Short mmCIF file of N, CA and C in Angstrom, two decimals:
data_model
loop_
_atom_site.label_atom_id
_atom_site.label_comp_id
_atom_site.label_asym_id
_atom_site.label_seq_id
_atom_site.Cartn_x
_atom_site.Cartn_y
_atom_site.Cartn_z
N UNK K 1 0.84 -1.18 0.00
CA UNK K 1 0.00 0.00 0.00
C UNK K 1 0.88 1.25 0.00
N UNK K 2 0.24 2.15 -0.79
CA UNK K 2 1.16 3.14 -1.00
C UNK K 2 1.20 4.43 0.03
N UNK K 3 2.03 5.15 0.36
CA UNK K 3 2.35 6.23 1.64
C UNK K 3 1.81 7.30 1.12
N UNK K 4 0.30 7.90 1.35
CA UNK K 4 0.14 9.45 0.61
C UNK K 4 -0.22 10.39 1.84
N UNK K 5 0.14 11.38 1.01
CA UNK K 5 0.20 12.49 2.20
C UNK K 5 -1.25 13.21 2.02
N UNK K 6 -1.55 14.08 2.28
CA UNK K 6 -2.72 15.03 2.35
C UNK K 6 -2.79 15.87 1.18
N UNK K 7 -1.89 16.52 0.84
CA UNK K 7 -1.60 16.94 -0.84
C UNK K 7 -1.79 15.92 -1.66
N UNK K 8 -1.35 14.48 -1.66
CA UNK K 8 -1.16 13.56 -2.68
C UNK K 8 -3.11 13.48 -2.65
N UNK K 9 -3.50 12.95 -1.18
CA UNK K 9 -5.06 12.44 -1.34
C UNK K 9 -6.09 13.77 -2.16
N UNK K 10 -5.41 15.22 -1.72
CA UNK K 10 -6.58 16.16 -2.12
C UNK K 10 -6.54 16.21 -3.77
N UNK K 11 -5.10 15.96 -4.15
CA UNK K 11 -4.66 16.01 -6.00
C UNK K 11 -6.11 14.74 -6.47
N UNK K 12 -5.94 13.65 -5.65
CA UNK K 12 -6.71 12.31 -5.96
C UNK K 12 -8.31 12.43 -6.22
N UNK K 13 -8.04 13.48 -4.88
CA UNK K 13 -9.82 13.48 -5.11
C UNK K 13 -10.45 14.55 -6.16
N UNK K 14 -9.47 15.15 -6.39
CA UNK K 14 -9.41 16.78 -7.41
C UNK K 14 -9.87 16.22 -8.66
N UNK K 15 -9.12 14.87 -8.85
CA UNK K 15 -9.10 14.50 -9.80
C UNK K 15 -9.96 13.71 -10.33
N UNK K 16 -10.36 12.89 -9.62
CA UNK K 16 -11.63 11.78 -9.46
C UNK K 16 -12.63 12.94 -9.72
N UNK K 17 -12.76 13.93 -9.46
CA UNK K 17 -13.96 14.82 -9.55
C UNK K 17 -14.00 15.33 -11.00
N UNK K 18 -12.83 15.55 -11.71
CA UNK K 18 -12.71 16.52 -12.93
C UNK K 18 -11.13 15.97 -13.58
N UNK K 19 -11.30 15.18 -14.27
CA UNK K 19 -9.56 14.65 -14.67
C UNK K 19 -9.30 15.62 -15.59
N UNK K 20 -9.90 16.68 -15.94
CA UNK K 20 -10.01 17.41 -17.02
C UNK K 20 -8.98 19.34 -16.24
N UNK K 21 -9.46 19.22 -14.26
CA UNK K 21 -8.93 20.03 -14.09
C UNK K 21 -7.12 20.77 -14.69
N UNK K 22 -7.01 21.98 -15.21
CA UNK K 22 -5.84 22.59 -15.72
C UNK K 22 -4.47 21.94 -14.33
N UNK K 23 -3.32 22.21 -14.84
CA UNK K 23 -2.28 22.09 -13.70
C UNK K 23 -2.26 23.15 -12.79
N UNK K 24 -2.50 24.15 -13.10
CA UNK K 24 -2.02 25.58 -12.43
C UNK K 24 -3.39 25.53 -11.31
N UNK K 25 -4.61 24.94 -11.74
CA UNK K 25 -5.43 25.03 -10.51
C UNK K 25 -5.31 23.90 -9.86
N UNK K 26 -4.87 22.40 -10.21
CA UNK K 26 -4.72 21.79 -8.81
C UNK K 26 -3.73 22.35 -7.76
N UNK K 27 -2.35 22.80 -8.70
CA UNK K 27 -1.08 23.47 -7.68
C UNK K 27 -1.96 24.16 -6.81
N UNK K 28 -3.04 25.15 -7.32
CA UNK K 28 -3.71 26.36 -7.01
C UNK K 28 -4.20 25.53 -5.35
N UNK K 29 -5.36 24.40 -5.74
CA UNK K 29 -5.88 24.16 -4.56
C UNK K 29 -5.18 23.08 -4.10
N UNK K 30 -3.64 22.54 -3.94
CA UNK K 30 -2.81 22.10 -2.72
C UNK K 30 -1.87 23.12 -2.23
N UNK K 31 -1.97 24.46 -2.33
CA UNK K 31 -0.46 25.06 -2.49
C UNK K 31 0.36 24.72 -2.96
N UNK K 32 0.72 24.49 -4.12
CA UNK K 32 2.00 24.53 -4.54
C UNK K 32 1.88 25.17 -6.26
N UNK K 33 3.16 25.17 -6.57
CA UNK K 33 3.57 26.06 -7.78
C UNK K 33 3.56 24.37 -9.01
N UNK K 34 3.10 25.10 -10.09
CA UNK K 34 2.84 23.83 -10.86
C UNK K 34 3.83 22.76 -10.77
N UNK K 35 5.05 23.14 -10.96
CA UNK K 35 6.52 21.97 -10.90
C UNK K 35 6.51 21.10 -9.83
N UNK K 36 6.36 21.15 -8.73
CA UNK K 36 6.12 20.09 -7.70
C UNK K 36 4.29 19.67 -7.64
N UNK K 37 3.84 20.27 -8.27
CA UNK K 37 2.55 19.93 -8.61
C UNK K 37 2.24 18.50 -9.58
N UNK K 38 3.04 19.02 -10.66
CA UNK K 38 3.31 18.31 -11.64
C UNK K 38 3.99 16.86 -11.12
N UNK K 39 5.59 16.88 -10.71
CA UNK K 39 5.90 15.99 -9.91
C UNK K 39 5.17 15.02 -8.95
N UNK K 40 4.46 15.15 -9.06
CA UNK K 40 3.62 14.54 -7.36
C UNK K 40 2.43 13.81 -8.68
N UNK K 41 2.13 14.30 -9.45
CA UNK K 41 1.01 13.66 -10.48
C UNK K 41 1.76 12.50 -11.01
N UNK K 42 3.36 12.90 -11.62
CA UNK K 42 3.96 12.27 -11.98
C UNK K 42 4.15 10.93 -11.42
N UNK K 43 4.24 11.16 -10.18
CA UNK K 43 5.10 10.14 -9.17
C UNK K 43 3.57 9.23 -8.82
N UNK K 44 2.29 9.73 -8.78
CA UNK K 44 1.12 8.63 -8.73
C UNK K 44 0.97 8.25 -9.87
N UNK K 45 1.32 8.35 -11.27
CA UNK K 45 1.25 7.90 -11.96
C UNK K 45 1.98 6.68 -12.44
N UNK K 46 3.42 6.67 -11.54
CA UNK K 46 4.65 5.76 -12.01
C UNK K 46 4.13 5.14 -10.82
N UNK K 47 4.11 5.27 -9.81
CA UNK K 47 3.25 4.32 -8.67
C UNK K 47 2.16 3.24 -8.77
N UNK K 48 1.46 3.60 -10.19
CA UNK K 48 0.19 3.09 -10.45
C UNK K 48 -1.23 3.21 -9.68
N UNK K 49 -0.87 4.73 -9.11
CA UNK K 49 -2.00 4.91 -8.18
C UNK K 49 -3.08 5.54 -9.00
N UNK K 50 -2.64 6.58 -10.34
CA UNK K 50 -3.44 7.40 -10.91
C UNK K 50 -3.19 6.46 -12.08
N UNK K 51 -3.98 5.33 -12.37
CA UNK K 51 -4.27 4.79 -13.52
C UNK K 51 -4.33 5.24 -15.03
N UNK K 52 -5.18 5.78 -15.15
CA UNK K 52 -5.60 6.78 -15.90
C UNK K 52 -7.15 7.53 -16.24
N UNK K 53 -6.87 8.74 -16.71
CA UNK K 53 -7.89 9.31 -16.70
C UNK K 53 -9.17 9.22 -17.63
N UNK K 54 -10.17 9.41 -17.61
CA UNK K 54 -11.61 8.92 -18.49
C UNK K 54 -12.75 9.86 -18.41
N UNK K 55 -13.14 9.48 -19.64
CA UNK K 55 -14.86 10.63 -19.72
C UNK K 55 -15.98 9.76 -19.24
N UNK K 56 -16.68 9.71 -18.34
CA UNK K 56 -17.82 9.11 -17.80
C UNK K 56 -18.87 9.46 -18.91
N UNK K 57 -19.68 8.40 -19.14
CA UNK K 57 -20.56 8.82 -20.36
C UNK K 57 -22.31 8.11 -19.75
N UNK K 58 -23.21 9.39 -19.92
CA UNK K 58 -24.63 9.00 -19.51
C UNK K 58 -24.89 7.86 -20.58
N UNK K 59 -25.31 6.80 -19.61
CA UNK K 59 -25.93 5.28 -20.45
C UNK K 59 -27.16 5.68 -20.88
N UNK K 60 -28.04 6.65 -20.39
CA UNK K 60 -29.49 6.59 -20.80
C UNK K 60 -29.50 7.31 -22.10
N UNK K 61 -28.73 8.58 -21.87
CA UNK K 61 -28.44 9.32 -23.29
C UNK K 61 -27.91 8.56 -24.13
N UNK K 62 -27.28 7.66 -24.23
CA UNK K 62 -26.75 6.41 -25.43
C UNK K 62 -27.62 5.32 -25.36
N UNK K 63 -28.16 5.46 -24.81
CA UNK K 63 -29.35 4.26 -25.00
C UNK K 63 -29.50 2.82 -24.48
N UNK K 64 -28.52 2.72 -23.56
CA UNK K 64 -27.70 1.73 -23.39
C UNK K 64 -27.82 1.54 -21.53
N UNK K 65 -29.01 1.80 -20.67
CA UNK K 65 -29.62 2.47 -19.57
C UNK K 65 -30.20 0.60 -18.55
N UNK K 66 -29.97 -0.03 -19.81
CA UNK K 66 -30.11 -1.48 -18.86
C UNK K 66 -29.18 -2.24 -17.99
N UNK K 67 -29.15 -2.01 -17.09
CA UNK K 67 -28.10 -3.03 -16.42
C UNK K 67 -28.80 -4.06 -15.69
N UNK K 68 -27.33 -5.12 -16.00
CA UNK K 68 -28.05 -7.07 -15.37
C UNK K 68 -26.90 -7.29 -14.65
N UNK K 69 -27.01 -7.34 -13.73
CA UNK K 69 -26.01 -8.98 -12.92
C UNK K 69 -26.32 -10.37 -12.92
N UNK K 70 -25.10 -10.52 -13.34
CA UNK K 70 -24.66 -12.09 -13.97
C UNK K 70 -23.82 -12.99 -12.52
N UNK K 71 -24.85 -13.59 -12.31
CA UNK K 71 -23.72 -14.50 -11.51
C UNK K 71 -24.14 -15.91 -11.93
N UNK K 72 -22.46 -16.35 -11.93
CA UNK K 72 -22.22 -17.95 -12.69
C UNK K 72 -21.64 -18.80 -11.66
N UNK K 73 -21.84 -20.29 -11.91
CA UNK K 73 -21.37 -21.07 -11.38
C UNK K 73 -20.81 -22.19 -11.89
N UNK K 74 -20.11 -22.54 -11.99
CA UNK K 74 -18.99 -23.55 -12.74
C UNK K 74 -18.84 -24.78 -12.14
N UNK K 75 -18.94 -26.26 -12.68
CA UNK K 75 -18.34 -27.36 -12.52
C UNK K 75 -16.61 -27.49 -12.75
N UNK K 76 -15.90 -26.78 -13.23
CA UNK K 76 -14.74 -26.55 -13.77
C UNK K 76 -13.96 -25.71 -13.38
N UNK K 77 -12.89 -25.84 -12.36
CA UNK K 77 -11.86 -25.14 -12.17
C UNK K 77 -10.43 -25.09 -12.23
N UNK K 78 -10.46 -25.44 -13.67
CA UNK K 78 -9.11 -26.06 -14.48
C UNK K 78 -8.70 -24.84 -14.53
N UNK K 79 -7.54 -24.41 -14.26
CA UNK K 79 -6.35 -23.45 -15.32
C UNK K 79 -6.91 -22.88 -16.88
N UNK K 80 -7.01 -23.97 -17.80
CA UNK K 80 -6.71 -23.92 -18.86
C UNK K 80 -8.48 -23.28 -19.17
N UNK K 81 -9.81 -23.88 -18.07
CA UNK K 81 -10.86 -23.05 -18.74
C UNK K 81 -11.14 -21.99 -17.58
N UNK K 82 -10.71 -21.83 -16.66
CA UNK K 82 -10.40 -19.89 -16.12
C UNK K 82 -9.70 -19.21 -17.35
N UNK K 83 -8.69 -19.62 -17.83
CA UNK K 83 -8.16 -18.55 -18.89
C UNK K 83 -9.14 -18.27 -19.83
N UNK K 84 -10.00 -19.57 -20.32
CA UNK K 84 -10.53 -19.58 -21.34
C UNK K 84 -11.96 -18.39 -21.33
N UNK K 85 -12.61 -18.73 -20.22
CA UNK K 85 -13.09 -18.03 -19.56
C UNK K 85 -13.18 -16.60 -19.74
N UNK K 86 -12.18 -16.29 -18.98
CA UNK K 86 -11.60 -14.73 -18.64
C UNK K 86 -11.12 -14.15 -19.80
N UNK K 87 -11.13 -15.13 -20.91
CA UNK K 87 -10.29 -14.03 -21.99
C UNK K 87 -11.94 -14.21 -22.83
N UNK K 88 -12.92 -14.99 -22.91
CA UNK K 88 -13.96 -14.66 -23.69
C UNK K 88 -14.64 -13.78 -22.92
N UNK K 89 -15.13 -13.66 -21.63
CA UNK K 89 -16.07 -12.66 -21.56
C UNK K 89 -15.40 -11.12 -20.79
N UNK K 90 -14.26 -10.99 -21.22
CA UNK K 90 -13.36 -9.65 -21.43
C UNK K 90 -13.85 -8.88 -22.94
N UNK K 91 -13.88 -9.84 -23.86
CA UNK K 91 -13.90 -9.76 -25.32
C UNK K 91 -15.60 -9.41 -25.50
N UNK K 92 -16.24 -9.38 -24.52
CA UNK K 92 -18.10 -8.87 -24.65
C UNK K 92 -17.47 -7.01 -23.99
N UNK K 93 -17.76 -5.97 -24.62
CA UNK K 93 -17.84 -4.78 -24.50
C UNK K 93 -18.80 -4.72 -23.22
N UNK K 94 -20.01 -5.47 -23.56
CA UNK K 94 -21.31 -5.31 -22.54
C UNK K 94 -20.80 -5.25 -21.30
N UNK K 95 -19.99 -6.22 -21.14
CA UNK K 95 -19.53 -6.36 -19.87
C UNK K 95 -18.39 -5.89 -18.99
N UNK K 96 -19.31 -4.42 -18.03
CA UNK K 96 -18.40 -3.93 -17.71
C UNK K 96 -17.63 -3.80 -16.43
N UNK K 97 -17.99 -4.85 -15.53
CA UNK K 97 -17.36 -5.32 -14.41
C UNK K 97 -17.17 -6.86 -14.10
N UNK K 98 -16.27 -7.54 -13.68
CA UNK K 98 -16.32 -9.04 -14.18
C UNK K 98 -15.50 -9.49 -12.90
N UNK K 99 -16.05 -9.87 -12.19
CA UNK K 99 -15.56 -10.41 -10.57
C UNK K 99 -15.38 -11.98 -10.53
N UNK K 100 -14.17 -12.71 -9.98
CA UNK K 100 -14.41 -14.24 -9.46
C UNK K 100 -14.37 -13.93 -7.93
N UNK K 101 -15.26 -14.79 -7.32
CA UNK K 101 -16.20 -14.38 -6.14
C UNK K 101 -16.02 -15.42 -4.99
N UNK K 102 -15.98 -15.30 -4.07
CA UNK K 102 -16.11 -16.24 -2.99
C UNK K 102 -18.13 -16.36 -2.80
N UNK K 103 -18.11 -17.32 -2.01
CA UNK K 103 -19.25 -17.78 -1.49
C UNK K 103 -20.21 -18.62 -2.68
N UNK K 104 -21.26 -18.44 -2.72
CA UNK K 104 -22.47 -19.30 -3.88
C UNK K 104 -21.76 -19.58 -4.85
N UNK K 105 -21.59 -18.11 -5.78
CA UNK K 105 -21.06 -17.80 -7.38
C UNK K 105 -20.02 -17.92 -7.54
N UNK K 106 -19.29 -18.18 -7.91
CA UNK K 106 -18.08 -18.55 -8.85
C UNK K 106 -17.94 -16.83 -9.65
N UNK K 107 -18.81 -16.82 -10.21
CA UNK K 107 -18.16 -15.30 -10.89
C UNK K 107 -19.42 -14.23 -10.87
N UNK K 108 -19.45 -13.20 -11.01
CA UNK K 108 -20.64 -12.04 -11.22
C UNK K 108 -20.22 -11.27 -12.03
N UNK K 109 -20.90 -10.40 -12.94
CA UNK K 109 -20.29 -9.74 -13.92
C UNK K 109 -21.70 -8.36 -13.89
N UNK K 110 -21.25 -7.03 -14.29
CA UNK K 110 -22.30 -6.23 -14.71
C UNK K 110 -22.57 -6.07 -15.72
N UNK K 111 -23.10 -6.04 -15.96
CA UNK K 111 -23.64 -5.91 -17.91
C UNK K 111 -24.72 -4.67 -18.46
N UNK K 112 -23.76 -3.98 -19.33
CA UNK K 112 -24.95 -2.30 -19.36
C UNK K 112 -25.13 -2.81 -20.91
N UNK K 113 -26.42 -2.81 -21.39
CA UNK K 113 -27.17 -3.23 -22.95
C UNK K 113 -28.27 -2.29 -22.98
N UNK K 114 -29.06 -2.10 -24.07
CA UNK K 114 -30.09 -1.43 -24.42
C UNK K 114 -31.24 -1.68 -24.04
N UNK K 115 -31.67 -3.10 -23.89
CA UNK K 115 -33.18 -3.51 -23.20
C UNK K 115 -32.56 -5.36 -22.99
N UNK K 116 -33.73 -5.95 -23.05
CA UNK K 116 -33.97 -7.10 -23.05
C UNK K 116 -33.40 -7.97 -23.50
N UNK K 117 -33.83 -7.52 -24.70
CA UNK K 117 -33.69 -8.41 -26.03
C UNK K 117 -31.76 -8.41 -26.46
N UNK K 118 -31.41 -7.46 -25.78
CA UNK K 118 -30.02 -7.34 -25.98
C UNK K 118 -29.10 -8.01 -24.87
N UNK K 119 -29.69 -7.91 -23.80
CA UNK K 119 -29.31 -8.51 -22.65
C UNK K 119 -29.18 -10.56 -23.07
N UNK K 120 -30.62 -10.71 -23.33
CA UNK K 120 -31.28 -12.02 -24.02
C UNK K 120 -29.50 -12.34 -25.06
N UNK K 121 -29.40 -11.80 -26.26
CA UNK K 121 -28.52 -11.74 -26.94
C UNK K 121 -27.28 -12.60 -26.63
N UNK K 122 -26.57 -11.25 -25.44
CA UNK K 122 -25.38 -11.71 -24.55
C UNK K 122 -25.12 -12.64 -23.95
N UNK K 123 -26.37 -12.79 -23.14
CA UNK K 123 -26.73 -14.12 -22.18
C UNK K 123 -26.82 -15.34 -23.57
N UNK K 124 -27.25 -15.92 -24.85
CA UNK K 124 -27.19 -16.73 -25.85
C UNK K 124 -25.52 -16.85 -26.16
N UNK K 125 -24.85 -15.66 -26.60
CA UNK K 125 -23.33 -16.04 -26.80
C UNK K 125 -22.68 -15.88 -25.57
N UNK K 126 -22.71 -15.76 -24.60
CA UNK K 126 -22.51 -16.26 -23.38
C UNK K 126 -22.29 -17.53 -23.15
N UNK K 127 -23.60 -18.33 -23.14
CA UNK K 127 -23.40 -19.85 -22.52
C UNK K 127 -23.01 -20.63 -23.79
N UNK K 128 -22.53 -20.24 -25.44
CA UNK K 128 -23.12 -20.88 -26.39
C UNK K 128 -21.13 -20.90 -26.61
N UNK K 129 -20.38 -19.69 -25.90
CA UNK K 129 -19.00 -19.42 -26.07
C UNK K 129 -18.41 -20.65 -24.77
N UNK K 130 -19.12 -20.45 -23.58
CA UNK K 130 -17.99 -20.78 -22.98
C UNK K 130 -19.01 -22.24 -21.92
N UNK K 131 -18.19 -22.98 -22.04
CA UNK K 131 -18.61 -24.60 -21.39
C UNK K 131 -18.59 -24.81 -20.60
N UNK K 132 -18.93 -25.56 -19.52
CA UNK K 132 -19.14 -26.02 -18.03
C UNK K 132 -20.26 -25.06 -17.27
N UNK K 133 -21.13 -24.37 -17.40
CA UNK K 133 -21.58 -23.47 -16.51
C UNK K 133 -22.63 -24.02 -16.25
N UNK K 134 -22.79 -24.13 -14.48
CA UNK K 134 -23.61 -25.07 -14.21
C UNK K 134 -24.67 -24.04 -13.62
N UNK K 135 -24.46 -22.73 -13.63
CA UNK K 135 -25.99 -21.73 -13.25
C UNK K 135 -25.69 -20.51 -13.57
N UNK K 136 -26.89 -19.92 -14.09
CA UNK K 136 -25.81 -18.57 -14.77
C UNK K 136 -27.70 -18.49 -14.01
N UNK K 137 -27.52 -17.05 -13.12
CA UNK K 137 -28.24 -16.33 -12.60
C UNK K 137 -28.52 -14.92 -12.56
N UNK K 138 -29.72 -14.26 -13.13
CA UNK K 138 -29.36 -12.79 -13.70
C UNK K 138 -30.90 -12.20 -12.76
N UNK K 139 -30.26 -10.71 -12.20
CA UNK K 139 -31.18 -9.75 -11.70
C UNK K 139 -30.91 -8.39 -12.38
N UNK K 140 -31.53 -7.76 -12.60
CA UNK K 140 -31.89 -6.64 -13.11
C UNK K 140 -32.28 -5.59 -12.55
N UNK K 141 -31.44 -4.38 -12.53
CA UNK K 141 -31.80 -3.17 -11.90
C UNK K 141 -32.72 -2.57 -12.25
N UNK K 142 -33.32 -1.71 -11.47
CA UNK K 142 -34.78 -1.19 -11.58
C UNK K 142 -33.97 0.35 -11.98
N UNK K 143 -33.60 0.88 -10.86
CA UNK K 143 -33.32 2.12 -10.93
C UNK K 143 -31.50 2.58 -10.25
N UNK K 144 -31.06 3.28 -10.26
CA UNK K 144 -29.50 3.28 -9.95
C UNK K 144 -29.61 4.59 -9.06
N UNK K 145 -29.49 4.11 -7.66
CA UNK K 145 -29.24 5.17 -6.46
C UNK K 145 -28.11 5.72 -6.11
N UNK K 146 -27.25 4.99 -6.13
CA UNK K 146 -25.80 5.64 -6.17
C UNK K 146 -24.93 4.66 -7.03
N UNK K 147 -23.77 5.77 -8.00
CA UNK K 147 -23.24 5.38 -8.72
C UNK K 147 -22.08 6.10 -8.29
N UNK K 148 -20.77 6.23 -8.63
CA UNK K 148 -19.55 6.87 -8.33
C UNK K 148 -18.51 5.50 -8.93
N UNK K 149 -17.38 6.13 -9.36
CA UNK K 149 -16.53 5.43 -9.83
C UNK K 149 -14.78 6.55 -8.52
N UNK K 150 -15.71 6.95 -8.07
CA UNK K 150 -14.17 8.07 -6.86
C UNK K 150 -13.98 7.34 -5.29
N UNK K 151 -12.93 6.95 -5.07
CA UNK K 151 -12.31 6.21 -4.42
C UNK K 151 -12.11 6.68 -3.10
N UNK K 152 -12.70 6.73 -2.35
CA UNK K 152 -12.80 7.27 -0.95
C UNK K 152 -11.18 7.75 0.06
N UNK K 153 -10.76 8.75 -1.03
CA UNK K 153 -9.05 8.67 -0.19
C UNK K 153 -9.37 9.63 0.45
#
């Protein structure tokens, strides 16, 4: 775990809020002058703390406002079909969170599609790509109360 100071966490959260903010105003709101400003971005970046930055995009305005959870369960916990696995349903766009899980499920995945019938779709090349799945179990969100992708530093 990495050592951050109070400047490093406020840059983090500055950023999580607006990756778009200029240099001269984060320096602005840690005190400092852009060059050690800069440095300190630098140094979470070579750290692998500041991943990288992204445009959050409204699903409803793209049309794309359905989300399903997928949880699977497997007879099979070979090596060779985890890889197989993990590298086919990486390769579905739909799917944009993809967990292997302790307890019931074996795996859960989120899945954002357009309606039903698209969901229906995924779920067909889903079980039709990958073999052994002994329960593939799906719930469907009604409505989305809290969402955030900002990391509580």
């Amino acid at each position: 775990m990495a050592v951050l100071d109070s400047v490093d966490r406020t840059l983090l959260r500055l950023l999580q809020d607006d990756a778009t903010m200029p240099l001269a105003e984060l320096a602005e709101a840690v005190n400092l002058t852009t060059t050690p400003c800069w440095k300190r971005l630098k140094r979470l970046e070579e750290d692998g703390i500041l991943r990288q930055r992204v445009a959050l995009l409204d699903p409803v305005k793209l049309g794309i406002a359905f989300t399903a959870f997928v949880q699977i369960k497997t007879s099979n916990h070979s090596q060779d079909w985890f890889n197989n696995f993990v590298s086919t349903v990486t390769e579905f766009p739909e799917v944009m969170e993809f967990y292997r899980m302790a307890g019931e499920y074996d795996y859960m995945m989120k899945v954002q599609v357009a309606d039903m019938q698209a969901f229906d779709n995924l779920y067909k090349k889903l079980v039709a790509s990958v073999s052994d799945l002994t329960n593939v179990t799906s719930t469907f969100a009604m409505e989305p109360l809290k969402y955030t992708t900002a990391l509580p530093v």
